[in-house]
XYZ file of C-alpha atoms in Angstrom:
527
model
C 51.037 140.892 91.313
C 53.350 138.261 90.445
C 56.191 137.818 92.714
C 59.354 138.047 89.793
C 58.357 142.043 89.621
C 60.085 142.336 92.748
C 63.229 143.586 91.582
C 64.281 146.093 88.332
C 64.361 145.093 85.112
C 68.244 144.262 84.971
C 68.007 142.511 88.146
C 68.568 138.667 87.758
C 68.592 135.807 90.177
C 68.931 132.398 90.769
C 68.191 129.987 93.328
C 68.295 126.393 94.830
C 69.899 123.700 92.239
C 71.236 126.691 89.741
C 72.940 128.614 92.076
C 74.556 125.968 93.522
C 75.849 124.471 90.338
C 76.878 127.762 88.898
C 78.871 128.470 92.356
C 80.486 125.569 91.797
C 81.473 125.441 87.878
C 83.320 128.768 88.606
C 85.274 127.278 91.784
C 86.144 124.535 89.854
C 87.189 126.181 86.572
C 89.452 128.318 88.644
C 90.899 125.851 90.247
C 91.661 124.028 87.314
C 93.289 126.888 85.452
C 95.754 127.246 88.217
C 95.735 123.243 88.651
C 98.610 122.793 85.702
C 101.379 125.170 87.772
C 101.076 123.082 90.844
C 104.728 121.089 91.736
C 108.193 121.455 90.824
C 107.405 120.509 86.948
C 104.507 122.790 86.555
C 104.606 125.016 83.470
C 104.151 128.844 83.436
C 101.294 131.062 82.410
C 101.449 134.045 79.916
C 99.283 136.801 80.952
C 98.916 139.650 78.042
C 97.258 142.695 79.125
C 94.775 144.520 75.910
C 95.900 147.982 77.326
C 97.978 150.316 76.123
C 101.587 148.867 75.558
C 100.479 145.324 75.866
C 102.511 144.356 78.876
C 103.045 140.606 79.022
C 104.325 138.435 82.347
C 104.891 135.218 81.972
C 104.712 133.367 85.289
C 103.473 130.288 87.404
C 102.816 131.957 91.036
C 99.223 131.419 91.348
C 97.984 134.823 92.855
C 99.976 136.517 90.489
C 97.857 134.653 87.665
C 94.501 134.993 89.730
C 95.439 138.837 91.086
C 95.422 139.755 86.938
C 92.471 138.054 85.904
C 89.056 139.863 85.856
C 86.577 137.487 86.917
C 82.490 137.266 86.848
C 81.874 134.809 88.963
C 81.212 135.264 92.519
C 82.357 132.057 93.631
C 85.597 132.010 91.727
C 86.068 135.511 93.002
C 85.752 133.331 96.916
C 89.324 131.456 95.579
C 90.928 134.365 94.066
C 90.641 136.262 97.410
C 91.764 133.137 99.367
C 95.174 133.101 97.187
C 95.857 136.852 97.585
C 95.399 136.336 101.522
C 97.260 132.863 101.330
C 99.871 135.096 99.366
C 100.309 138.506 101.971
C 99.794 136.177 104.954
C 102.403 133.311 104.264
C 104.151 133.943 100.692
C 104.043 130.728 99.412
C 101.085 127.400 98.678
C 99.174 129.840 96.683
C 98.478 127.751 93.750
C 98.092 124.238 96.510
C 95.308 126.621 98.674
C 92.875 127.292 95.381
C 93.694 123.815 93.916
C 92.491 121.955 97.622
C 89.473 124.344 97.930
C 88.307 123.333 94.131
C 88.538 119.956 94.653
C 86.816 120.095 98.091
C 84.065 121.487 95.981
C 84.207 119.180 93.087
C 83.707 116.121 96.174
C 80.843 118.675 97.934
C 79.013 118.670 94.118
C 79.123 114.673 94.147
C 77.328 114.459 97.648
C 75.167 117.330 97.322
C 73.691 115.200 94.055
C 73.277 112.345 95.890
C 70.908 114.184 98.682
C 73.207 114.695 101.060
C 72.198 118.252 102.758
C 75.118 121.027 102.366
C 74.915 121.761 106.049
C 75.703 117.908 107.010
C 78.780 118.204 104.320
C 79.957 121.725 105.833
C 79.926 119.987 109.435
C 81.687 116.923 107.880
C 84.242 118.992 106.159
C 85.088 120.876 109.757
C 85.846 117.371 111.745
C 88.010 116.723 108.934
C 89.830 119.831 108.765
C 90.590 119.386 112.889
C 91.413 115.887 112.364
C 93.689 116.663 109.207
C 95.628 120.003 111.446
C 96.168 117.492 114.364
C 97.654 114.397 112.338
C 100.001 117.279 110.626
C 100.924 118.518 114.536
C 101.799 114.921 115.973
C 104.256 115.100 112.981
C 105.986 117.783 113.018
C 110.005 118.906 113.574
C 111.088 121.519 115.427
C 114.954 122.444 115.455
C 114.750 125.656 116.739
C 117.510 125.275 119.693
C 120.041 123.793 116.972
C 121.442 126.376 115.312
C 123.093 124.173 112.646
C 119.902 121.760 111.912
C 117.502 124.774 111.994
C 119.694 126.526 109.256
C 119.931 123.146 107.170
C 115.961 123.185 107.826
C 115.776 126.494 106.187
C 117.811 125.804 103.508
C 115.901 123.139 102.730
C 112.546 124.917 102.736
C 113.896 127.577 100.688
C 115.474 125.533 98.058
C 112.055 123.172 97.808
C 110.007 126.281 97.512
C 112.233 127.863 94.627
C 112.008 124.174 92.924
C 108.560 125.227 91.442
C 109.768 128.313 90.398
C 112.406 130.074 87.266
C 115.045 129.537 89.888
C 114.856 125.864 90.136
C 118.116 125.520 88.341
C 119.806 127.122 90.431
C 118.163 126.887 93.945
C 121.345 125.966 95.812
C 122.753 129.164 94.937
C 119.496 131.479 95.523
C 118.297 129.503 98.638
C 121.863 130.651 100.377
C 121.115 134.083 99.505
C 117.636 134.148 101.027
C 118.725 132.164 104.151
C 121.098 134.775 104.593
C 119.175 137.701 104.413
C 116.559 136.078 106.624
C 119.070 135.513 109.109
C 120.152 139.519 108.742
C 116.279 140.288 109.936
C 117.080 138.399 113.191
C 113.336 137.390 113.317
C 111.660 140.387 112.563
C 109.360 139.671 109.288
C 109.669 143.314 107.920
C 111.064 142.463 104.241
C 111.541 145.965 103.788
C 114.995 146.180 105.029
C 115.780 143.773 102.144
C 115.864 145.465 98.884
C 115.684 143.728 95.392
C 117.003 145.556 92.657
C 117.023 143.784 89.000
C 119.228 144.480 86.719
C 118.903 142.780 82.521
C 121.857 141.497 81.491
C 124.413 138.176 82.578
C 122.433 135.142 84.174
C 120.887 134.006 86.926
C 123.657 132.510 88.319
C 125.507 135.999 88.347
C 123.095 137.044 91.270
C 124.640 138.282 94.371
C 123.495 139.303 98.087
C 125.553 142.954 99.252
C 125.320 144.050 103.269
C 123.957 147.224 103.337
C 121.847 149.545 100.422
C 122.540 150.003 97.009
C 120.655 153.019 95.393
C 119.977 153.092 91.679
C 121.137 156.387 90.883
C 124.612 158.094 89.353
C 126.451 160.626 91.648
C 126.790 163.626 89.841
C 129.318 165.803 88.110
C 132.307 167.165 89.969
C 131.342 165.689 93.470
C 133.325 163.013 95.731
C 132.942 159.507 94.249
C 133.556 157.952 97.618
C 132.938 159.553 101.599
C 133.513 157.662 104.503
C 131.945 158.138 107.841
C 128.955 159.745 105.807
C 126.344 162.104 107.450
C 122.973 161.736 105.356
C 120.587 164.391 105.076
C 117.335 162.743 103.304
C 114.582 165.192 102.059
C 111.789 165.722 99.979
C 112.124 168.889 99.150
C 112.197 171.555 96.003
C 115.687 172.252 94.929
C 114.592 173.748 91.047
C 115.234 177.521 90.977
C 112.536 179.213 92.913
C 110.399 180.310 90.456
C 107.623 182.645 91.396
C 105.346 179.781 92.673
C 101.624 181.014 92.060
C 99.870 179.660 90.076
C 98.901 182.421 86.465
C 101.307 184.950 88.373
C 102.656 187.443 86.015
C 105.643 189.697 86.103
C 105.662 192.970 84.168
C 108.496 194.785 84.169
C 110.390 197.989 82.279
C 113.891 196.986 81.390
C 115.728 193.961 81.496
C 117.969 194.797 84.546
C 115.064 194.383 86.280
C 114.806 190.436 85.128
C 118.490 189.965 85.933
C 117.001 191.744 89.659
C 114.053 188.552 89.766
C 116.680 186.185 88.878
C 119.525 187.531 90.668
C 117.151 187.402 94.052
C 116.163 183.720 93.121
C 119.857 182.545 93.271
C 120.270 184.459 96.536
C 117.003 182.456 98.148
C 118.162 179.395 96.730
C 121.564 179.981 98.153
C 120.000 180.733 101.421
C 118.109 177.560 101.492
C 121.315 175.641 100.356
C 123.652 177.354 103.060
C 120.386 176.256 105.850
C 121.180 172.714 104.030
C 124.767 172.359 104.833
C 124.310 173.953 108.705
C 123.166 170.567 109.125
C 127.224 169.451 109.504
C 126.301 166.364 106.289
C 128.203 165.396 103.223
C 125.520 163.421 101.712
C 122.290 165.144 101.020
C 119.966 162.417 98.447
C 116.811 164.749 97.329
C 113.758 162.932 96.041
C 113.332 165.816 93.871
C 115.027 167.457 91.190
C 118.290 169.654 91.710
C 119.270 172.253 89.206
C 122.910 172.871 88.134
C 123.172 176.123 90.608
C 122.633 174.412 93.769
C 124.649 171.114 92.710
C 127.295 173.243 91.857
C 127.051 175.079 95.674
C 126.739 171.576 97.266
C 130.151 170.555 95.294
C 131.548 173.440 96.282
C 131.244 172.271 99.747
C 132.167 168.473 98.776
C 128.758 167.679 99.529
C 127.945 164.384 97.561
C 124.297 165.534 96.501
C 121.914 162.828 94.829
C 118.839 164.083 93.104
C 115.139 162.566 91.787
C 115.655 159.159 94.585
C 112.328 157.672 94.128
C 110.166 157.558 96.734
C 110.657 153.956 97.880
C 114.299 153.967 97.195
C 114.193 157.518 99.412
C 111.642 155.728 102.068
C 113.947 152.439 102.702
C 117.120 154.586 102.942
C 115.692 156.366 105.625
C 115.075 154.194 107.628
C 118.032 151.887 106.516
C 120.237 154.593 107.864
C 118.464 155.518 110.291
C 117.263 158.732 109.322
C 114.341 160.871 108.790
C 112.847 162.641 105.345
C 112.922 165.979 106.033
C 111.081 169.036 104.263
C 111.955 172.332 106.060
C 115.690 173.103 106.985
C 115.174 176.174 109.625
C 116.631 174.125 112.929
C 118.926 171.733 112.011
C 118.412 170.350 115.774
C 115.212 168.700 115.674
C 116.179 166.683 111.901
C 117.358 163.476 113.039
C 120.427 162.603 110.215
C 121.018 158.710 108.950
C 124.615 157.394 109.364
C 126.866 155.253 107.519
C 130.314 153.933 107.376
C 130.940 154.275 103.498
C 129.061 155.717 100.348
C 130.849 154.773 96.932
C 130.000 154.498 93.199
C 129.936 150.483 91.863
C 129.441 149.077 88.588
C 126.708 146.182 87.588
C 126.688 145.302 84.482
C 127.005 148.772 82.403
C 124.751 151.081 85.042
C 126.144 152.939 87.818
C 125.072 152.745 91.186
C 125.774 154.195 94.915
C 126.191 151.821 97.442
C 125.857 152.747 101.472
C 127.565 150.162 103.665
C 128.157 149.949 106.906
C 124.622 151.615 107.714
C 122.874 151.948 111.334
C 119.840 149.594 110.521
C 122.712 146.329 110.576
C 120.334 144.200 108.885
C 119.467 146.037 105.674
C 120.972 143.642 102.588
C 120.493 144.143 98.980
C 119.920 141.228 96.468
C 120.761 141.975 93.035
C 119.153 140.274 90.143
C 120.423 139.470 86.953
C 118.954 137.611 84.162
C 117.978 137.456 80.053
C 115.384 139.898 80.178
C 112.568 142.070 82.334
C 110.150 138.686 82.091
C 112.790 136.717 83.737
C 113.591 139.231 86.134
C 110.140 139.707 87.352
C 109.813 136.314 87.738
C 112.866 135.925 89.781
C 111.839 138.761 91.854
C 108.368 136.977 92.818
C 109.892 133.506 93.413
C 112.646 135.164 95.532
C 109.835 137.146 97.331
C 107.936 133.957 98.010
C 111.238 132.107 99.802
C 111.731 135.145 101.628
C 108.261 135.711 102.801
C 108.276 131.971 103.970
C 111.595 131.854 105.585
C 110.902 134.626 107.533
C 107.711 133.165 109.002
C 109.272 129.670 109.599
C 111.896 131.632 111.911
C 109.198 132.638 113.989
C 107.213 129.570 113.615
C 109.931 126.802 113.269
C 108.038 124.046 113.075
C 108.603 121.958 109.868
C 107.150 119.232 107.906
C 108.145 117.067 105.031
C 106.913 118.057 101.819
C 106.313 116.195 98.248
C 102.471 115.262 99.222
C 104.100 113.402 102.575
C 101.373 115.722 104.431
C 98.719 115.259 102.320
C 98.666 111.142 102.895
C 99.571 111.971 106.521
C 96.124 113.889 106.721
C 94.240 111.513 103.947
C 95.230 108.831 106.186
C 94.038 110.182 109.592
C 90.470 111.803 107.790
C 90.040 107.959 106.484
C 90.394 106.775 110.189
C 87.793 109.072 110.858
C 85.185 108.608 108.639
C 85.302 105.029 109.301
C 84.572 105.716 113.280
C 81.815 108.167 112.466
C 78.286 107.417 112.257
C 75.693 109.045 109.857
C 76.126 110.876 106.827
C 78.543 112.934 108.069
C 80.804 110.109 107.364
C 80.432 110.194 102.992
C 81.508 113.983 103.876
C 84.951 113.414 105.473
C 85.511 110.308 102.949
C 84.938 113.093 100.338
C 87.830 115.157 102.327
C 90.362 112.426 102.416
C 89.983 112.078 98.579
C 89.912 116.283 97.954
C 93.634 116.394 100.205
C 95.280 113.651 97.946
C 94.103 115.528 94.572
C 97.606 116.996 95.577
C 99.955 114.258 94.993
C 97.795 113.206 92.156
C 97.993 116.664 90.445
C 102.063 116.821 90.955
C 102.462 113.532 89.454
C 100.178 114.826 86.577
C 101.973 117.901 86.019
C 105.572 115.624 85.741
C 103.857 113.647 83.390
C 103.700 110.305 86.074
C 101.211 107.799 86.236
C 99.684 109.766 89.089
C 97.421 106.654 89.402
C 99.869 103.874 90.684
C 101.832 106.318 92.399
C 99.233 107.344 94.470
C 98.131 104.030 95.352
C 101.939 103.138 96.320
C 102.060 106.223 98.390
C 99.113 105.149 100.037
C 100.406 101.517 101.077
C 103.467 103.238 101.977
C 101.490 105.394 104.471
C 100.431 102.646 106.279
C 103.591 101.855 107.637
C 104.048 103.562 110.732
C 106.394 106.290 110.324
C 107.090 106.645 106.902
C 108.514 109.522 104.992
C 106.978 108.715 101.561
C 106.303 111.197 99.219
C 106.506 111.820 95.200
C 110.316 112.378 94.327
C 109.089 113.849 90.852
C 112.398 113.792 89.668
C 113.058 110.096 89.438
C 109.391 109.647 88.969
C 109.241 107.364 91.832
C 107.585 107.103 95.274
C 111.117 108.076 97.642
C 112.058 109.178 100.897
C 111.793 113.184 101.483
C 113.820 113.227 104.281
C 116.314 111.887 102.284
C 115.896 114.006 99.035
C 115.755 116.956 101.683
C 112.061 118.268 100.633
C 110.905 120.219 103.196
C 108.035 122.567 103.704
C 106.784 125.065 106.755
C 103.868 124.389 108.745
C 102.588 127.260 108.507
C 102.299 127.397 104.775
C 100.141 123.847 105.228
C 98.111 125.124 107.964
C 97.361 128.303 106.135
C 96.362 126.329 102.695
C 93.900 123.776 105.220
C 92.226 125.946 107.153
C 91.565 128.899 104.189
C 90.904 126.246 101.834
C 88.022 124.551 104.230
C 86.514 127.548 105.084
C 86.679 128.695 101.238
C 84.460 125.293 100.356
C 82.431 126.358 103.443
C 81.395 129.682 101.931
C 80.687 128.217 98.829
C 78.661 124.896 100.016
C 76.288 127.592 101.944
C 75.449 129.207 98.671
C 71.665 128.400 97.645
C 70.658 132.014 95.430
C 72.417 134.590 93.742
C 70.947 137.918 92.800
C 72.985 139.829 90.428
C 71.411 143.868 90.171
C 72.846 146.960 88.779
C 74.045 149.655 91.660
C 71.449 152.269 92.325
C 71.192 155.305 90.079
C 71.905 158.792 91.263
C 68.211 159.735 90.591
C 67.224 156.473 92.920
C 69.180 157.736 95.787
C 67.204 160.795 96.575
């Protein structure tokens, strides 16, 4: 029996050179998709979805573009996970962490031709990678006990990592806002407490940071437009006339007094559950569901400010913003623990209406609003802001900083090079290969500006062999400059994080010698 009847008919595989090759194409071809976003002049991506409404983003955060395409390839699919972790873990170097592991890869496909065994490259590739992590640590800058240099730090960070993004124009102004809402968190890295609403209309610049929460909702007719000292009661709860809740129940009666009865006893169990309601002592009570006209009118009435249909994440994050808990049943108003705040009032932005809560328990819930040209923009903003915020609140617990601009990519080239020259045996082509794989970064930054990414690189690299030198690409004058000077500044976290998941990524890959592609099993199969 020949051997290829192993597996089903649709059942395909393919081993040794093929597999290899075919691992690597789709690494690479990922890579270089994302490749062209990399650096502060990298240009955006449109994605178009062929679904229903056609929803477009335009956008050049690199999970973002990798999290929306629908990809075959297992290998590519490798590089597409690495950026969504490289994205939840750290925020930012998403597009850096796929563009490293691809050209690891493309440098692994060179060697691997040339009869080098993948094994000997994978164990080359790991010396590098510890070499590479401790050149980066003799480097680094910590200014964690100075309150004023650590805050410059961060400002610096923040305004380098919005330079790749929409905001880049102006990062000044956004990189303040973030630093500031950081600094609200007092290093807890729970963004939830900071709540990004977008709004169309004015311009970037009109963006603004508010202390405490803004909800996106209009206060209704005939109640208080402004209550200090407020007592908030939050609840998911039914607050529609009682109708006669089972489901195909019918109702047959013999005159119509008897309807005015049905609906007479509705308004009295409603009124009942409203009356439970205010024995809680509140005048806010924000519903996530609907309230009808009878029971707004009862909770006006009482000058109960009552806010209906709060969606649930708006309803989630004021709960615990004021430090209260959603509550369903009303029957002992003891056990409900009730959120707190100093002032709710109605603001304006723009033309909409919203209710603002200041002054709330949880002291370090902020609001950023966003405004900008369109929803495109705005989503944009949102994920760029997102990304500063995400880093900045790791780089307060880890404060260790480095210079950015490819500085840390010759720092590491130049240590792996060191290396290779001191090891013996194949191994050696292998780190040479990793040295050239870290400074496809400045090369592809230089690139994207348009630079001759040639002679910069080599300058960079003469540069580097002074002791102590802060050279990196200043992409804006299009010459090699000093980033400690220009003030370009990355974490070392987000460097570590695109290193080590990069190297391990290429690992994965380099092991790779068959794949098998098979349909699932079939029901009938299973029994």
């Amino acid at each position: 029996m020949p051997i290829d009847k192993i597996f089903k008919d649709d059942a395909s595989e393919e081993k040794g050179e093929r597999a290899r090759m075919a691992s690597f194409i789709g690494a690479m071809a990922v890579a270089d998709l994302v490749k062209s976003t990399l650096g502060p002049k990298g240009m955006d991506k449109i994605l178009q979805s062929t679904g229903r409404g056609h929803s477009v983003t335009v956008t050049n955060d690199g999970a973002t573009i990798l999290k929306s395409l629908h990809i075959d390839n297992p290998a590519a699919k490798v590089l597409v996970d690495i950026s969504k972790v490289q994205d939840d873990e750290v925020g930012d170097g998403t597009t850096s962490v796929v563009v490293l592991a691809g050209e690891l890869l493309r440098e692994a496909e060179k060697l691997v031709t040339s009869k080098i065994h993948p094994m000997t490259i994978i164990a080359g590739y790991r010396m590098a990678a510890e070499c590479a992590r401790d050149a980066l640590l003799k480097r680094v800058m910590d200014n964690k006990e100075n309150a004023e240099k650590f805050r410059s730090d961060l400002m610096k960070i923040a305004m380098t990592t919005l330079c790749s993004k929409i905001l880049s124009q102006d990062k000044e102004h956004f990189a303040e806002m973030a630093v500031d809402a950081i600094f609200r968190l007092k290093g807890s890295t729970n963004l939830e407490s900071i709540q990004i609403i977008k709004k169309p209309g004015g311009s970037l610049r009109d963006s603004f940071l508010d202390e405490g929460f803004i909800l996106d909702k209009k206060i209704g007719v005939g109640q208080p437009k402004r209550i200090e000292n407020a007592e908030i009661l939050v609840a998911n709860t039914a607050m529609d006339t009682d109708k006669v809740k089972i489901y195909g129940a019918r109702v047959r009666v013999d005159s119509m007094t008897k309807v005015a009865e049905i609906e007479g006893a509705e308004k009295e169990k409603m009124k009942d559950k409203v009356n439970k309601i205010l024995a809680h002592g509140i005048n806010c009570f924000v519903n996530r569901q609907l309230i009808y006209n009878f029971p707004e009118e009862l909770f006006a009435d009482a000058g109960v400010l009552a806010i209906e249909h709060a969606d649930f994440e708006g309803i989630e994050r004021l709960g615990l913003v004021t430090g209260g808990e959603i509550a369903s049943t009303f029957d002992n108003p003891e056990s409900v623990k009730l959120g707190h705040c100093k002032l709710i009032e109605e603001i304006m932005i723009g033309e909409d209406k919203l209710i603002h809560f200041s002054g709330v328990a949880m002291g370090q819930a902020c609001s950023i609003v966003l405004r900008g040209a369109s929803h495109h923009v705005l989503d944009e903003a949102e994920r760029s802001l997102h990304d500063a915020l995400c880093v900045l609140s790791q780089t307060v617990n880890d404060s260790r900083v480095l210079l950015g601009g490819g500085w840390p990519e010759m720092v590491m080239a130049k240590e792996v090079d060191e290396l290779a020259r001191k090891t013996a045996g194949k191994k050696s082509h292998a780190i040479e290969a990793f040295s050239r794989a870290l400074v496809a970064i400045p090369t592809t930054i230089a690139d994207n500006a348009g630079l001759d990414s040639a002679e910069l690189v080599a300058q960079l690299r003469a540069e580097h062999h002074n002791e102590g030198c802060n050279a990196g690409i200043d992409v804006i004058s299009g010459a090699v400059g000093d980033m400690e000077e220009r003030g370009i500044y990355e974490a070392f976290k987000v460097k570590q994080a695109v290193l080590l998941s990069a190297t391990e990524a290429a690992e994965m890959i380099l092991r790779v010698d068959e794949i098998i592609t098979c349909a699932p099993r079939r029901r009938e199969d299973r029994m």
